[in-house]
Coordinates of C-alpha atoms in Angstrom, one line a residue:
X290 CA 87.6 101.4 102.1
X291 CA 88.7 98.5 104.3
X292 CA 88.4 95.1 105.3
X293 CA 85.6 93.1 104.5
X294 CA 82.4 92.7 107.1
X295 CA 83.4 96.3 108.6
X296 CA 80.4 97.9 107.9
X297 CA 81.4 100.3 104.5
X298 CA 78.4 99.9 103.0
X299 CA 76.1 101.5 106.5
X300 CA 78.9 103.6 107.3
X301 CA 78.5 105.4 103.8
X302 CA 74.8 105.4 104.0
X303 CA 75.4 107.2 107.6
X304 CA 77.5 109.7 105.9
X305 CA 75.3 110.6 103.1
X306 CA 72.0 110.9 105.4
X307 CA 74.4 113.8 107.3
X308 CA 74.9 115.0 104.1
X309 CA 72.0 115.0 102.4
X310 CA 69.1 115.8 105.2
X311 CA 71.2 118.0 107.4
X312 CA 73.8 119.2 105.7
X313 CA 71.5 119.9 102.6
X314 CA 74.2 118.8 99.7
X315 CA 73.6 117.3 96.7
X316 CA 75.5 113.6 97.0
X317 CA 75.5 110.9 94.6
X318 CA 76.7 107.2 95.1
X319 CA 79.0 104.8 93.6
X320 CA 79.3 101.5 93.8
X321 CA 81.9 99.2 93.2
X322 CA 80.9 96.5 95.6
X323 CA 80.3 94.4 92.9
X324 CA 81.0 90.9 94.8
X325 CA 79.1 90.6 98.0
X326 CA 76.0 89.7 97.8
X327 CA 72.9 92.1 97.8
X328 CA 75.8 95.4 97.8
X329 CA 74.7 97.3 94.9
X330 CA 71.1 96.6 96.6
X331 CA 71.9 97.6 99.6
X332 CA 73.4 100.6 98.6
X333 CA 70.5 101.3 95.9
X334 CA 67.7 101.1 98.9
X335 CA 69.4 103.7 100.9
X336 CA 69.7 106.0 97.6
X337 CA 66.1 105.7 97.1
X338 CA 65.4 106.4 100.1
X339 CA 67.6 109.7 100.3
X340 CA 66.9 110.8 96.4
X341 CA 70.0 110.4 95.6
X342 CA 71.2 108.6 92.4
X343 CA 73.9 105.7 92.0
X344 CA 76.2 104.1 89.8
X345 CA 77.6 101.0 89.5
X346 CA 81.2 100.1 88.1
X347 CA 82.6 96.9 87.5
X348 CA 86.2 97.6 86.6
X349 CA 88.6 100.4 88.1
X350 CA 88.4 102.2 84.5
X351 CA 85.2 103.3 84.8
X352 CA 85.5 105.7 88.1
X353 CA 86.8 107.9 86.1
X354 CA 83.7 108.0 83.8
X355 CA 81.2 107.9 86.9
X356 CA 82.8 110.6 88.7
X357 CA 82.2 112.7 85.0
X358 CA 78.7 111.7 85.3
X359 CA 78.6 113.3 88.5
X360 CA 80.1 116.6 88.8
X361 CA 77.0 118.9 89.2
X362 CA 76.5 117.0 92.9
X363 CA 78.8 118.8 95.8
X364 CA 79.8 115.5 96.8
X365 CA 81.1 111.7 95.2
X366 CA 80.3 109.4 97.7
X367 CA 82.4 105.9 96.3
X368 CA 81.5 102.1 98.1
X369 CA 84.3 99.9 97.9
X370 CA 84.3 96.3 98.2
X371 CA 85.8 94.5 101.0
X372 CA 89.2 93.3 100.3
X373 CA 91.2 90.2 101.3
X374 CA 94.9 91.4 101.6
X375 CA 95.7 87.7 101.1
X376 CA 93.9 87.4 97.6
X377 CA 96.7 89.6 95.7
X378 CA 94.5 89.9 92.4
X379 CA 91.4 91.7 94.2
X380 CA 94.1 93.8 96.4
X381 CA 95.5 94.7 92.7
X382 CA 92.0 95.9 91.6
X383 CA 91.3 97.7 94.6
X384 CA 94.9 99.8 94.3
X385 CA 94.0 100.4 90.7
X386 CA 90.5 101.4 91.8
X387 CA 91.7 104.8 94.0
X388 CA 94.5 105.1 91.6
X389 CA 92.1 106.5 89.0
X390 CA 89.8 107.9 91.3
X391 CA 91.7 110.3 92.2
X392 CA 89.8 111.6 95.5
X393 CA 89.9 114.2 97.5
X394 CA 89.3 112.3 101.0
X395 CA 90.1 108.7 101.8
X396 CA 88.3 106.8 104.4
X397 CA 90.0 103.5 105.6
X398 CA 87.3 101.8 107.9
X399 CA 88.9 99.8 111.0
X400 CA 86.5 97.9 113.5
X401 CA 87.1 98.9 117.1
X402 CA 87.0 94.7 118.3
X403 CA 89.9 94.1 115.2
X404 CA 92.6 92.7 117.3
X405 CA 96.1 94.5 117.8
X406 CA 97.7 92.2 115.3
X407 CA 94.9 92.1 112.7
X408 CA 94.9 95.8 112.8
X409 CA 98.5 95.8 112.5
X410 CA 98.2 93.8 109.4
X411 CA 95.5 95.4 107.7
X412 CA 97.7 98.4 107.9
X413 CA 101.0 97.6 106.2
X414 CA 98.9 95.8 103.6
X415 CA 96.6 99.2 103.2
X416 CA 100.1 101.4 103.1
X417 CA 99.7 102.1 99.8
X418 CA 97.2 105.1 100.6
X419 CA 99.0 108.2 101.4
X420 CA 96.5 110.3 102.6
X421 CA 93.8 109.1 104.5
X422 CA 91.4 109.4 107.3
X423 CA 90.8 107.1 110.0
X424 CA 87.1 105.7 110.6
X425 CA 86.1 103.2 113.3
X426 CA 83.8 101.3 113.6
X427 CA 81.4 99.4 115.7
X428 CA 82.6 101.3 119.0
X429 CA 79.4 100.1 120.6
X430 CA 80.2 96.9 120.3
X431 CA 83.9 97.0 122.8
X432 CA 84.4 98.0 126.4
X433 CA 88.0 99.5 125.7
X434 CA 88.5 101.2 122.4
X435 CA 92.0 100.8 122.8
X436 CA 93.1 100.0 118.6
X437 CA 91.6 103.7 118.5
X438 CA 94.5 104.7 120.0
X439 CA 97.2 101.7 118.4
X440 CA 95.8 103.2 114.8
X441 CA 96.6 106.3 115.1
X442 CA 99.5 106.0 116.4
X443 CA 100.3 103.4 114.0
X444 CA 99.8 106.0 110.6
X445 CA 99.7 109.5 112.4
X446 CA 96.9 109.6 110.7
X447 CA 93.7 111.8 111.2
X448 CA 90.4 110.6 113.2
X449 CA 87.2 111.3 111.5
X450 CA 84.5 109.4 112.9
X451 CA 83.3 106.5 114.5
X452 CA 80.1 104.7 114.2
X453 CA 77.8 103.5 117.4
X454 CA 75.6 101.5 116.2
X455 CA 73.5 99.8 113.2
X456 CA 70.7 103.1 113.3
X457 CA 70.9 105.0 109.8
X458 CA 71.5 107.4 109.8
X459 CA 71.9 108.7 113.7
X460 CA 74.7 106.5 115.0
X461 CA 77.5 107.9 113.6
X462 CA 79.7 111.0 115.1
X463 CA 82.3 113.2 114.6
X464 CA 85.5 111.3 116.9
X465 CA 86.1 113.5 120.2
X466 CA 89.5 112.7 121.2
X467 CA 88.7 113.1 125.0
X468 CA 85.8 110.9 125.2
X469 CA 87.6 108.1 123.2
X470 CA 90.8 109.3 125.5
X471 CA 88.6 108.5 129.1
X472 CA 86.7 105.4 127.2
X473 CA 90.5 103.7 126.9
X474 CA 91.7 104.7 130.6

């Protein structure tokens, strides 16, 4: 989950090619990007192309019953729609949304050229997760990856990965602390 135009949608397609071609798991996608334009599409083009199947809900209650549909697959991959903190209703929907979904690993997806205050404010408004990873995104696209750095700090939460790139499903990796570490000094 995160902010809207961060790159969810590619980021999960990254994370499922892993999983699916080299990891050898059996994945399945849902959607609940019901509002952008072309999501569900998106996300239904890179599940054809992997084999794997999706799902599409329309309302928070109905994770509950897509996740059911779903347990025989070693992993739940779940696409989120971008979020306005300032639109209260859809920030409402979205709490409601990982509320019933009850997962076992949150993702909140940061860009790496979000500025320090931005990032400070998509933060206290996405405080209501209590456990959750850090993903960053678009390091390709900065010269100092310092919000890396301001994030973490920030939550004390975990780094997972960050992406490089638009490439599906190579330019994601695992975040190395030392190279992000000498890319900010």
């Amino acid at each position: 989950m995160g902010p809207t135009g961060v790159g969810k949608t590619t980021t999960l397609a990254k994370l499922a090619a892993e999983y699916t071609l080299n990891q050898r798991k059996k994945i399945a996608f849902i959607s609940a990007d019901t509002y952008r334009i072309a999501a569900v599409e998106q996300l239904k083009t890179y599940a054809e192309i992997l084999n794997v199947p999706v799902s599409v809900i329309y309302t928070p209650s109905e994770i509950r019953e897509a996740i059911a549909e779903f347990q025989d697959k070693d992993l739940i991959l779940v696409d989120t729609a971008g979020r306005s903190h300032n639109n209260v209703a859809q920030f409402a929907e979205l709490k409601a949304l990982v509320n019933n979904a009850e997962a076992d690993e949150i993702y909140l997806l940061l860009s790496c050229g979000v500025s320090r205050s931005a990032c400070r404010e998509i933060l206290k408004h996405y405080s209501f997760l209590k456990d959750f990873k850090l993903l960053f995104t678009k390091y390709d696209e900065v010269n100092v990856p310092g919000i890396i750095l301001n994030a973490r700090y920030a939550t004390g939460k975990p780094l997972s990965y960050i992406t490089v790139g638009q490439s599906v499903p190579d330019d994601i990796e695992v975040a190395n602390v030392e190279n992000i570490a000498r890319s900010i000094l």
